[in-house]
Amino acid sequence: MHRDDDPKMKLRRIAAAKYDVMTWTSVRNDNESGLRNVDTTVSAGDGLDPSVLSGDLEGRTANYYLAADHEVVEASGAGVQGRTVIWRFARSDKYQIGARIDLPEGDGPPTLRFDFRPAEAGWYSVGYAGAPSTDIDAIDGLWQPLIWQEKRIPEVPYLTLAFRCTLPTTLVTRDGVTVGVVADSKELPFQPLPRPENSGFGVMVRNEKGYAQPLIFAPVLGSEESKLEKGQLCRFSANLVVVHGGVNDAYEYIARSLFKFRDFRTQTTFSLNDTLNNMVEYGMSKYSRFNEDQRGCAYITDVPGAVKNVSSLHPLSVAFIMDDPDIYTKRARPIIEYLMSREKFLFALDPNQTIQSPSWRLLGPCAPVEEMAALYAISHDHSDVFLHFAEETIDKKRTLNLDDRDVPRSWPKLLALYQATGDQKLLEEAVRGADAYLQARVNTSQHDYSDPYASGMFFWTSYAPLFIELTELYEETGQRRFLDAAVDSAHRFTQFIWMCPEVPDQDVLVNKGGKAPQYWYLKSKGHLQMNAPEHAVPAWELSEIGLTCESSGTSAGHRAIFPATYAPVMLRLSAYTNDQYLHDIARSAIIGRYENFPGYHMNTARTDVFMGREYPLHEHEELSYNSFHYNHVWPHIALLYDYLISDVFYRSQQQIHFPSQYTPGYAYLKGKIYGDKPGEFYGDKDVWLWMPKGLLDVDNPRVNYLTAEGNNRLYVALTNQSPTSQKVTLKINEQLAGLKPGGELSASVWYDNQSPETIAVQGGAITLDVSPNGITALAIDGVSIHREFTPYKNMTGKAGESYLAMDFCGTRAMLIDMAQGYRSGYVYLQETFEKVESTRLHYQVNGKWLTKEDSQYPYEFTVELDDSGEPFKFYVEVKYKDGTTEKSPTGQLGPS
C-alpha cells in the first residue's frame, strides 16, 4: 500500500456499535464505512474524546483498502535452507521485498519474516494475506479485537491497531480448526505503554472481497513508522498459528505459548488485607467525596454537580464483615434511601444538566430487582417494602423480544426473587428462562449487536454471555449445563482481557523527572500534575495483563481498569472445574496491584503512582494520573472481599464456604456480597464472617487472611500468595476477641486441607507455616466475641407495614431494618423546589412529638427508631413558594 501524501490517520465512531475505528483520508469515494457523529452534549465524560465523537467525516474512510493505492505481490518461487523457506519475488522498480518462513524445533508455530525497501519516499504499509480465506457462511467463529467475536464480522475491512490488540492477531475457525497470523512478541514491546501513536502494526479479519481471513499489516499507514525515505528498510515478524479447536482454544494457546501468560503476580510489601483496611478508611473519609446531604457519591469526574450510586449492598456487606455500624449508618443506609427514592442512578439538582442524562426527580425506586430482593432477604422480612417494589418492578416489562418470540421475565431477576422468598415457582421460571437463554445466546453464535439480554452494547459484560449470572444459577441449582455454559462464557470474556505485551523480566524506569504521567482528560479540566519519585520498578508490577480496558466506547483512552469483578467468579469456576487458565487470570487481575483505592484505570504511560497508600488522599483537582469515579469505591471494596473469600473457597477445596447475596450493580460493579448469613469452616457450621479492623496483626505481606466467629471459636484462614513457603506470625487483639490477657488457648490447625492438628496459642500470638500458594487454617477455642453490628440471624415474622404512599406532595415513607438495633424511618417528598420552599417532619418517639426541618431540595428525612416494636407515626408540614403552608394527614408504619 502506497501514497505520496499523509493519509491523516484519525479515530472516528462507527454506527454499528459504540466503538471507534481508525480512519484515513480516502483515495476513492467511500459510502460504506459506517461512520457517524455523536452528540457530545449528552455523550461525554471520562474516556470519551469529543474530537473523535464529533470529528470530520467528509472524505474519510475506515476501509483500510481505500486508504491508499495497493497491489498484490505474489512470490514467483521458493527455496529451502535448513529449516527456513525463502520466497523469491520478481524485481520491481517500485520496491524491494523479501520474505521467509522459519520452522522452529518442536511444535511451536512457524515464524514469517519480511523486509521492504521503497524506491521512492512516501507512506507505505505491507500486509500479509497468505492465511486461508473463507466464505463468511462457512466459518464456525472469528475474532478481531475488540468487538468482533462469534460470527460478528466487521461491516468493512476495519484495521485494529496494535494498542487495541488484547492479543495481536485475528482468528478464523472452520471445521474445528482455527488459524491466525500473530505479530511476534518483539513487535509489541512492553515499554512504552501501547498507544495509538506508537502502534507499529494492525490486524484485520475481513479482506477486500468480504471473506473472513486473518491479515496483518505493518507499519500502519499514516503512522510515523510508515513514512519511509527512499531505500529505508522496514522489517516485521509474525507467527503462523493453526490450532485444533475453536477461538477460545486458540486464544489461550497463543496467550500461554507466544506471550508467556502464567500465574506471575505476588505480594511484596502489602497484603490484600492491608489494601482493604486502607480502602475502607478512605471510603469513610472526606476524600471519597460522599455527599451526605444528597446521599450520593460525587460524580464530578464526568458530570459536574451530580451524584451517583450503584448499590447499597456493597457497604452493607462491609459493615457486617467489619462489624462497623458507622459504615451502615453513614454509607449503606443513605444509599438505600437514595436508590429507593431517586428516578435514576445518576442524580443532579440542576434540571438543565444534560451530560449522561441525569434525573433531578425523586420518582424512584431506581434500585434493580436484584438489589431490592437481596435487601428484603437481609432484612428477614422486617422491611417488606423491598419485596413489594421488587415484584412491582419485574412485572413492569413482563416480556422482551428474542428472535421474534416472547420469552419469560428476566431469569436473573427471577433467580434473585427466588433467593429472597424461597418460592419454588420463581426458580422453575428462572430455569426455563435460562434454558431459553442458553439456546439463543450461548449455543447460538451472534451475528450482530442486538442482544436483548445486554443492557446496551458498551461494557464487555454485554459483549460476552452472562457468565457471572450463570455461575450464580449453577450454585443455586447444581445443574451441570449452567456450569458448562458459565465456563464457556467466561472463556469468551477472556478475549477482552490483556494478554500482551509480554512482560519482560526487568525493571522499568517510571515517573521521569519526578512527575507522574498526566491523563489528557484531567489535564483539560485543569487538574494539576502529580509529583512522584523517579525510580525503577519490576515490569510485572506495572503490567496490565489480566485486566480489561473499560468498554468498546472508551477502549482508545483506557488501557486497563482496576474493578475486575470477573476475578472472584473465575476463581470459583476454577474451584468447580479445575480450570487453571481462569484461575491464573483471576490472580493476575487482583494480586499485588494497589495498597489503596487506585482510581479507575491505567493510561498515558507506565507508572506506579496509583499503587501507594497515599495516592487517593488528595483533593479532587490534585488527582491527575487517572480518573476517580467515587461511586466505585464501595463496589471495589466489596470486590476485594469477594476475591478474598473466593480464594479461601478455592484453596480449601470448598471446605470453607460462606453464602452470599448477588448484587447487580451494572458493568463491572456486580458480584457477590457476604456477611448476612453463616457459613462452614471445615465442617463447623454457624460460622459468621467477622473481620473488624485491628483484630489481627499479621507480619508477612505475602499472606492474606480471612477471619470468622462462631461456636465460641475464632476462625482464621491464611493464604500464601507466593510460590515459596512463608512463615507468618499472628498477633490477636485479645480485647476484640474476648481473650483473657496472656492466657493460653487451644487451637485446631489444618495445613493444606489435611486432618487438623492441635496446638497451643499463648498470649494471643502464634507462628505458622503456609506452603507455596497454599492455605493454613486454624480455629481457636475459648473466645468470647461481642458484635456491634449484628445481622438478623432468625426469622421473626412480619414487622408490620413498611411502606406508605400519600397524595400529599408525593409523600413516601418506609421502614428500613437491616440489622439488630438499627431500625429507621425514611420519609421523602416527590414534590420539587419548583413548588415547595421548605418542609418539616413531625414524628413520634416514645410518646413525644419531635420535629426535623429541611429547607433544601431534595426534601427527605431519616429518623432513628428503636426495636421496641412501637409504630412510626408522622406527618409532614410544607411551606410553599407562595408563602402558604399545609399539613399532611398523620401516617403510620410498623405494627398497627
PDB file of N, CA and C in Angstrom, residues 617-684:
ATOM      1  N   LEU A 617      -5.501  10.070  48.666  1.00  0.00           N
ATOM      2  CA  LEU A 617      -5.730  11.028  49.752  1.00  0.00           C
ATOM      3  C   LEU A 617      -5.337  12.436  49.310  1.00  0.00           C
ATOM      4  N   HIS A 618      -6.009  12.925  48.278  1.00  0.00           N
ATOM      5  CA  HIS A 618      -5.770  14.248  47.720  1.00  0.00           C
ATOM      6  C   HIS A 618      -7.114  14.906  47.367  1.00  0.00           C
ATOM      7  N   GLU A 619      -7.072  16.202  47.228  1.00  0.00           N
ATOM      8  CA  GLU A 619      -8.243  16.889  46.716  1.00  0.00           C
ATOM      9  C   GLU A 619      -8.461  16.468  45.266  1.00  0.00           C
ATOM     10  N   HIS A 620      -9.684  16.606  44.814  1.00  0.00           N
ATOM     11  CA  HIS A 620     -10.051  16.077  43.503  1.00  0.00           C
ATOM     12  C   HIS A 620      -9.167  16.647  42.387  1.00  0.00           C
ATOM     13  N   GLU A 621      -8.916  17.948  42.420  1.00  0.00           N
ATOM     14  CA  GLU A 621      -8.146  18.591  41.353  1.00  0.00           C
ATOM     15  C   GLU A 621      -6.655  18.258  41.424  1.00  0.00           C
ATOM     16  N   GLU A 622      -6.227  17.604  42.500  1.00  0.00           N
ATOM     17  CA  GLU A 622      -4.823  17.206  42.630  1.00  0.00           C
ATOM     18  C   GLU A 622      -4.578  15.798  42.109  1.00  0.00           C
ATOM     19  N   LEU A 623      -5.633  15.114  41.700  1.00  0.00           N
ATOM     20  CA  LEU A 623      -5.534  13.763  41.160  1.00  0.00           C
ATOM     21  C   LEU A 623      -5.566  13.863  39.639  1.00  0.00           C
ATOM     22  N   SER A 624      -4.459  13.511  38.988  1.00  0.00           N
ATOM     23  CA  SER A 624      -4.419  13.736  37.546  1.00  0.00           C
ATOM     24  C   SER A 624      -3.828  12.584  36.745  1.00  0.00           C
ATOM     25  N   TYR A 625      -3.417  11.492  37.417  1.00  0.00           N
ATOM     26  CA  TYR A 625      -2.949  10.357  36.619  1.00  0.00           C
ATOM     27  C   TYR A 625      -4.127   9.614  36.012  1.00  0.00           C
ATOM     28  N   ASN A 626      -5.139   9.324  36.838  1.00  0.00           N
ATOM     29  CA  ASN A 626      -6.317   8.651  36.296  1.00  0.00           C
ATOM     30  C   ASN A 626      -7.579   9.220  36.937  1.00  0.00           C
ATOM     31  N   SER A 627      -8.709   8.855  36.395  1.00  0.00           N
ATOM     32  CA  SER A 627      -9.968   9.428  36.848  1.00  0.00           C
ATOM     33  C   SER A 627     -10.478   8.706  38.087  1.00  0.00           C
ATOM     34  N   PHE A 628     -11.240   9.437  38.882  1.00  0.00           N
ATOM     35  CA  PHE A 628     -11.856   8.900  40.092  1.00  0.00           C
ATOM     36  C   PHE A 628     -13.370   8.959  39.940  1.00  0.00           C
ATOM     37  N   HIS A 629     -13.986   7.784  39.959  1.00  0.00           N
ATOM     38  CA  HIS A 629     -15.442   7.676  39.983  1.00  0.00           C
ATOM     39  C   HIS A 629     -15.787   7.231  41.400  1.00  0.00           C
ATOM     40  N   TYR A 630     -16.219   8.159  42.207  1.00  0.00           N
ATOM     41  CA  TYR A 630     -16.334   7.901  43.646  1.00  0.00           C
ATOM     42  C   TYR A 630     -17.439   6.906  43.972  1.00  0.00           C
ATOM     43  N   ASN A 631     -18.365   6.688  43.046  1.00  0.00           N
ATOM     44  CA  ASN A 631     -19.374   5.655  43.255  1.00  0.00           C
ATOM     45  C   ASN A 631     -18.798   4.248  43.100  1.00  0.00           C
ATOM     46  N   HIS A 632     -17.529   4.152  42.681  1.00  0.00           N
ATOM     47  CA  HIS A 632     -16.876   2.846  42.558  1.00  0.00           C
ATOM     48  C   HIS A 632     -16.207   2.385  43.849  1.00  0.00           C
ATOM     49  N   VAL A 633     -16.059   3.266  44.821  1.00  0.00           N
ATOM     50  CA  VAL A 633     -15.231   2.944  45.986  1.00  0.00           C
ATOM     51  C   VAL A 633     -15.762   1.714  46.714  1.00  0.00           C
ATOM     52  N   TRP A 634     -17.035   1.736  47.089  1.00  0.00           N
ATOM     53  CA  TRP A 634     -17.576   0.609  47.869  1.00  0.00           C
ATOM     54  C   TRP A 634     -17.770  -0.641  47.021  1.00  0.00           C
ATOM     55  N   PRO A 635     -18.188  -0.543  45.755  1.00  0.00           N
ATOM     56  CA  PRO A 635     -18.168  -1.754  44.923  1.00  0.00           C
ATOM     57  C   PRO A 635     -16.781  -2.369  44.810  1.00  0.00           C
ATOM     58  N   HIS A 636     -15.747  -1.532  44.755  1.00  0.00           N
ATOM     59  CA  HIS A 636     -14.382  -2.055  44.641  1.00  0.00           C
ATOM     60  C   HIS A 636     -13.971  -2.756  45.937  1.00  0.00           C
ATOM     61  N   ILE A 637     -14.339  -2.182  47.063  1.00  0.00           N
ATOM     62  CA  ILE A 637     -14.049  -2.838  48.342  1.00  0.00           C
ATOM     63  C   ILE A 637     -14.757  -4.194  48.412  1.00  0.00           C
ATOM     64  N   ALA A 638     -16.032  -4.225  48.024  1.00  0.00           N
ATOM     65  CA  ALA A 638     -16.781  -5.481  48.042  1.00  0.00           C
ATOM     66  C   ALA A 638     -16.179  -6.500  47.088  1.00  0.00           C
ATOM     67  N   LEU A 639     -15.665  -6.033  45.944  1.00  0.00           N
ATOM     68  CA  LEU A 639     -14.992  -6.926  45.004  1.00  0.00           C
ATOM     69  C   LEU A 639     -13.799  -7.613  45.661  1.00  0.00           C
ATOM     70  N   LEU A 640     -12.992  -6.859  46.401  1.00  0.00           N
ATOM     71  CA  LEU A 640     -11.805  -7.451  47.024  1.00  0.00           C
ATOM     72  C   LEU A 640     -12.189  -8.426  48.133  1.00  0.00           C
ATOM     73  N   TYR A 641     -13.255  -8.129  48.873  1.00  0.00           N
ATOM     74  CA  TYR A 641     -13.737  -9.115  49.850  1.00  0.00           C
ATOM     75  C   TYR A 641     -14.228 -10.371  49.131  1.00  0.00           C
ATOM     76  N   ASP A 642     -14.929 -10.194  48.024  1.00  0.00           N
ATOM     77  CA  ASP A 642     -15.394 -11.338  47.243  1.00  0.00           C
ATOM     78  C   ASP A 642     -14.215 -12.176  46.786  1.00  0.00           C
ATOM     79  N   TYR A 643     -13.159 -11.515  46.320  1.00  0.00           N
ATOM     80  CA  TYR A 643     -11.971 -12.240  45.881  1.00  0.00           C
ATOM     81  C   TYR A 643     -11.323 -12.982  47.052  1.00  0.00           C
ATOM     82  N   LEU A 644     -11.165 -12.301  48.178  1.00  0.00           N
ATOM     83  CA  LEU A 644     -10.537 -12.900  49.351  1.00  0.00           C
ATOM     84  C   LEU A 644     -11.295 -14.146  49.796  1.00  0.00           C
ATOM     85  N   ILE A 645     -12.611 -14.048  49.844  1.00  0.00           N
ATOM     86  CA  ILE A 645     -13.448 -15.163  50.296  1.00  0.00           C
ATOM     87  C   ILE A 645     -13.449 -16.279  49.258  1.00  0.00           C
ATOM     88  N   SER A 646     -13.484 -15.916  47.971  1.00  0.00           N
ATOM     89  CA  SER A 646     -13.462 -16.925  46.912  1.00  0.00           C
ATOM     90  C   SER A 646     -12.113 -17.627  46.840  1.00  0.00           C
ATOM     91  N   ASP A 647     -11.041 -16.909  47.133  1.00  0.00           N
ATOM     92  CA  ASP A 647      -9.711 -17.517  47.152  1.00  0.00           C
ATOM     93  C   ASP A 647      -9.629 -18.583  48.246  1.00  0.00           C
ATOM     94  N   VAL A 648     -10.172 -18.283  49.416  1.00  0.00           N
ATOM     95  CA  VAL A 648     -10.203 -19.269  50.503  1.00  0.00           C
ATOM     96  C   VAL A 648     -11.083 -20.457  50.106  1.00  0.00           C
ATOM     97  N   PHE A 649     -12.202 -20.177  49.458  1.00  0.00           N
ATOM     98  CA  PHE A 649     -13.087 -21.238  48.960  1.00  0.00           C
ATOM     99  C   PHE A 649     -12.331 -22.150  48.000  1.00  0.00           C
ATOM    100  N   TYR A 650     -11.577 -21.567  47.094  1.00  0.00           N
ATOM    101  CA  TYR A 650     -10.803 -22.332  46.111  1.00  0.00           C
ATOM    102  C   TYR A 650      -9.714 -23.155  46.791  1.00  0.00           C
ATOM    103  N   ARG A 651      -8.923 -22.526  47.650  1.00  0.00           N
ATOM    104  CA  ARG A 651      -7.769 -23.210  48.238  1.00  0.00           C
ATOM    105  C   ARG A 651      -8.176 -24.258  49.274  1.00  0.00           C
ATOM    106  N   SER A 652      -9.316 -24.065  49.910  1.00  0.00           N
ATOM    107  CA  SER A 652      -9.775 -25.039  50.909  1.00  0.00           C
ATOM    108  C   SER A 652     -10.526 -26.195  50.275  1.00  0.00           C
ATOM    109  N   GLN A 653     -10.548 -26.216  48.942  1.00  0.00           N
ATOM    110  CA  GLN A 653     -11.292 -27.240  48.210  1.00  0.00           C
ATOM    111  C   GLN A 653     -12.758 -27.239  48.628  1.00  0.00           C
ATOM    112  N   GLN A 654     -13.279 -26.016  48.743  1.00  0.00           N
ATOM    113  CA  GLN A 654     -14.682 -25.732  49.035  1.00  0.00           C
ATOM    114  C   GLN A 654     -15.086 -26.097  50.457  1.00  0.00           C
ATOM    115  N   GLN A 655     -14.107 -26.345  51.326  1.00  0.00           N
ATOM    116  CA  GLN A 655     -14.428 -26.725  52.706  1.00  0.00           C
ATOM    117  C   GLN A 655     -14.605 -25.511  53.621  1.00  0.00           C
ATOM    118  N   ILE A 656     -14.200 -24.327  53.165  1.00  0.00           N
ATOM    119  CA  ILE A 656     -14.521 -23.076  53.854  1.00  0.00           C
ATOM    120  C   ILE A 656     -15.437 -22.310  52.924  1.00  0.00           C
ATOM    121  N   HIS A 657     -16.664 -22.187  53.319  1.00  0.00           N
ATOM    122  CA  HIS A 657     -17.689 -21.665  52.409  1.00  0.00           C
ATOM    123  C   HIS A 657     -18.603 -20.698  53.154  1.00  0.00           C
ATOM    124  N   PHE A 658     -18.858 -19.552  52.539  1.00  0.00           N
ATOM    125  CA  PHE A 658     -19.789 -18.574  53.113  1.00  0.00           C
ATOM    126  C   PHE A 658     -20.837 -18.219  52.068  1.00  0.00           C
ATOM    127  N   PRO A 659     -22.117 -18.318  52.421  1.00  0.00           N
ATOM    128  CA  PRO A 659     -23.173 -17.966  51.474  1.00  0.00           C
ATOM    129  C   PRO A 659     -23.151 -16.472  51.160  1.00  0.00           C
ATOM    130  N   SER A 660     -23.801 -16.121  50.076  1.00  0.00           N
ATOM    131  CA  SER A 660     -23.704 -14.751  49.574  1.00  0.00           C
ATOM    132  C   SER A 660     -25.056 -14.260  49.105  1.00  0.00           C
ATOM    133  N   GLN A 661     -25.104 -12.989  48.798  1.00  0.00           N
ATOM    134  CA  GLN A 661     -26.200 -12.376  48.062  1.00  0.00           C
ATOM    135  C   GLN A 661     -25.616 -11.832  46.758  1.00  0.00           C
ATOM    136  N   TYR A 662     -26.419 -11.844  45.719  1.00  0.00           N
ATOM    137  CA  TYR A 662     -25.974 -11.299  44.433  1.00  0.00           C
ATOM    138  C   TYR A 662     -26.324  -9.816  44.372  1.00  0.00           C
ATOM    139  N   THR A 663     -25.346  -9.000  43.981  1.00  0.00           N
ATOM    140  CA  THR A 663     -25.617  -7.583  43.791  1.00  0.00           C
ATOM    141  C   THR A 663     -25.440  -7.238  42.326  1.00  0.00           C
ATOM    142  N   PRO A 664     -26.462  -6.686  41.680  1.00  0.00           N
ATOM    143  CA  PRO A 664     -26.403  -6.492  40.226  1.00  0.00           C
ATOM    144  C   PRO A 664     -25.531  -5.324  39.794  1.00  0.00           C
ATOM    145  N   GLY A 665     -25.672  -4.179  40.464  1.00  0.00           N
ATOM    146  CA  GLY A 665     -24.932  -3.010  40.002  1.00  0.00           C
ATOM    147  C   GLY A 665     -25.112  -2.860  38.511  1.00  0.00           C
ATOM    148  N   TYR A 666     -24.023  -2.694  37.808  1.00  0.00           N
ATOM    149  CA  TYR A 666     -24.012  -2.728  36.357  1.00  0.00           C
ATOM    150  C   TYR A 666     -22.555  -2.870  35.932  1.00  0.00           C
ATOM    151  N   ALA A 667     -22.345  -3.289  34.685  1.00  0.00           N
ATOM    152  CA  ALA A 667     -20.997  -3.383  34.122  1.00  0.00           C
ATOM    153  C   ALA A 667     -20.077  -4.187  35.036  1.00  0.00           C
ATOM    154  N   TYR A 668     -19.053  -3.520  35.622  1.00  0.00           N
ATOM    155  CA  TYR A 668     -18.048  -4.215  36.443  1.00  0.00           C
ATOM    156  C   TYR A 668     -18.279  -3.962  37.923  1.00  0.00           C
ATOM    157  N   LEU A 669     -19.527  -3.688  38.291  1.00  0.00           N
ATOM    158  CA  LEU A 669     -19.832  -3.373  39.680  1.00  0.00           C
ATOM    159  C   LEU A 669     -20.843  -4.361  40.237  1.00  0.00           C
ATOM    160  N   LYS A 670     -20.847  -5.565  39.678  1.00  0.00           N
ATOM    161  CA  LYS A 670     -21.765  -6.593  40.161  1.00  0.00           C
ATOM    162  C   LYS A 670     -20.975  -7.804  40.633  1.00  0.00           C
ATOM    163  N   GLY A 671     -21.604  -8.580  41.483  1.00  0.00           N
ATOM    164  CA  GLY A 671     -20.915  -9.747  42.013  1.00  0.00           C
ATOM    165  C   GLY A 671     -21.582 -10.244  43.273  1.00  0.00           C
ATOM    166  N   LYS A 672     -20.780 -10.759  44.192  1.00  0.00           N
ATOM    167  CA  LYS A 672     -21.301 -11.313  45.429  1.00  0.00           C
ATOM    168  C   LYS A 672     -20.984 -10.403  46.610  1.00  0.00           C
ATOM    169  N   ILE A 673     -21.911 -10.372  47.568  1.00  0.00           N
ATOM    170  CA  ILE A 673     -21.647  -9.737  48.865  1.00  0.00           C
ATOM    171  C   ILE A 673     -21.949 -10.760  49.954  1.00  0.00           C
ATOM    172  N   TYR A 674     -21.326 -10.562  51.107  1.00  0.00           N
ATOM    173  CA  TYR A 674     -21.348 -11.571  52.170  1.00  0.00           C
ATOM    174  C   TYR A 674     -21.636 -10.902  53.522  1.00  0.00           C
ATOM    175  N   GLY A 675     -21.803 -11.750  54.518  1.00  0.00           N
ATOM    176  CA  GLY A 675     -21.852 -11.267  55.885  1.00  0.00           C
ATOM    177  C   GLY A 675     -23.190 -11.384  56.569  1.00  0.00           C
ATOM    178  N   ASP A 676     -24.269 -11.602  55.801  1.00  0.00           N
ATOM    179  CA  ASP A 676     -25.597 -11.634  56.422  1.00  0.00           C
ATOM    180  C   ASP A 676     -26.054 -13.047  56.753  1.00  0.00           C
ATOM    181  N   LYS A 677     -25.255 -14.060  56.356  1.00  0.00           N
ATOM    182  CA  LYS A 677     -25.628 -15.448  56.614  1.00  0.00           C
ATOM    183  C   LYS A 677     -24.399 -16.227  57.063  1.00  0.00           C
ATOM    184  N   PRO A 678     -24.582 -17.262  57.886  1.00  0.00           N
ATOM    185  CA  PRO A 678     -23.430 -18.046  58.374  1.00  0.00           C
ATOM    186  C   PRO A 678     -22.963 -19.053  57.341  1.00  0.00           C
ATOM    187  N   GLY A 679     -21.688 -19.455  57.461  1.00  0.00           N
ATOM    188  CA  GLY A 679     -21.118 -20.439  56.571  1.00  0.00           C
ATOM    189  C   GLY A 679     -20.538 -21.616  57.322  1.00  0.00           C
ATOM    190  N   GLU A 680     -19.621 -22.324  56.648  1.00  0.00           N
ATOM    191  CA  GLU A 680     -18.986 -23.506  57.223  1.00  0.00           C
ATOM    192  C   GLU A 680     -17.472 -23.371  57.160  1.00  0.00           C
ATOM    193  N   PHE A 681     -16.813 -23.989  58.133  1.00  0.00           N
ATOM    194  CA  PHE A 681     -15.356 -23.954  58.223  1.00  0.00           C
ATOM    195  C   PHE A 681     -14.892 -25.355  58.573  1.00  0.00           C
ATOM    196  N   TYR A 682     -14.475 -26.106  57.576  1.00  0.00           N
ATOM    197  CA  TYR A 682     -14.034 -27.495  57.770  1.00  0.00           C
ATOM    198  C   TYR A 682     -15.006 -28.288  58.650  1.00  0.00           C
ATOM    199  N   GLY A 683     -16.281 -28.212  58.276  1.00  0.00           N
ATOM    200  CA  GLY A 683     -17.303 -28.990  58.966  1.00  0.00           C
ATOM    201  C   GLY A 683     -18.022 -28.258  60.072  1.00  0.00           C
ATOM    202  N   ASP A 684     -17.418 -27.201  60.639  1.00  0.00           N
ATOM    203  CA  ASP A 684     -18.112 -26.404  61.649  1.00  0.00           C
ATOM    204  C   ASP A 684     -19.165 -25.536  60.969  1.00  0.00           C
TER     205      ASP A 684
END
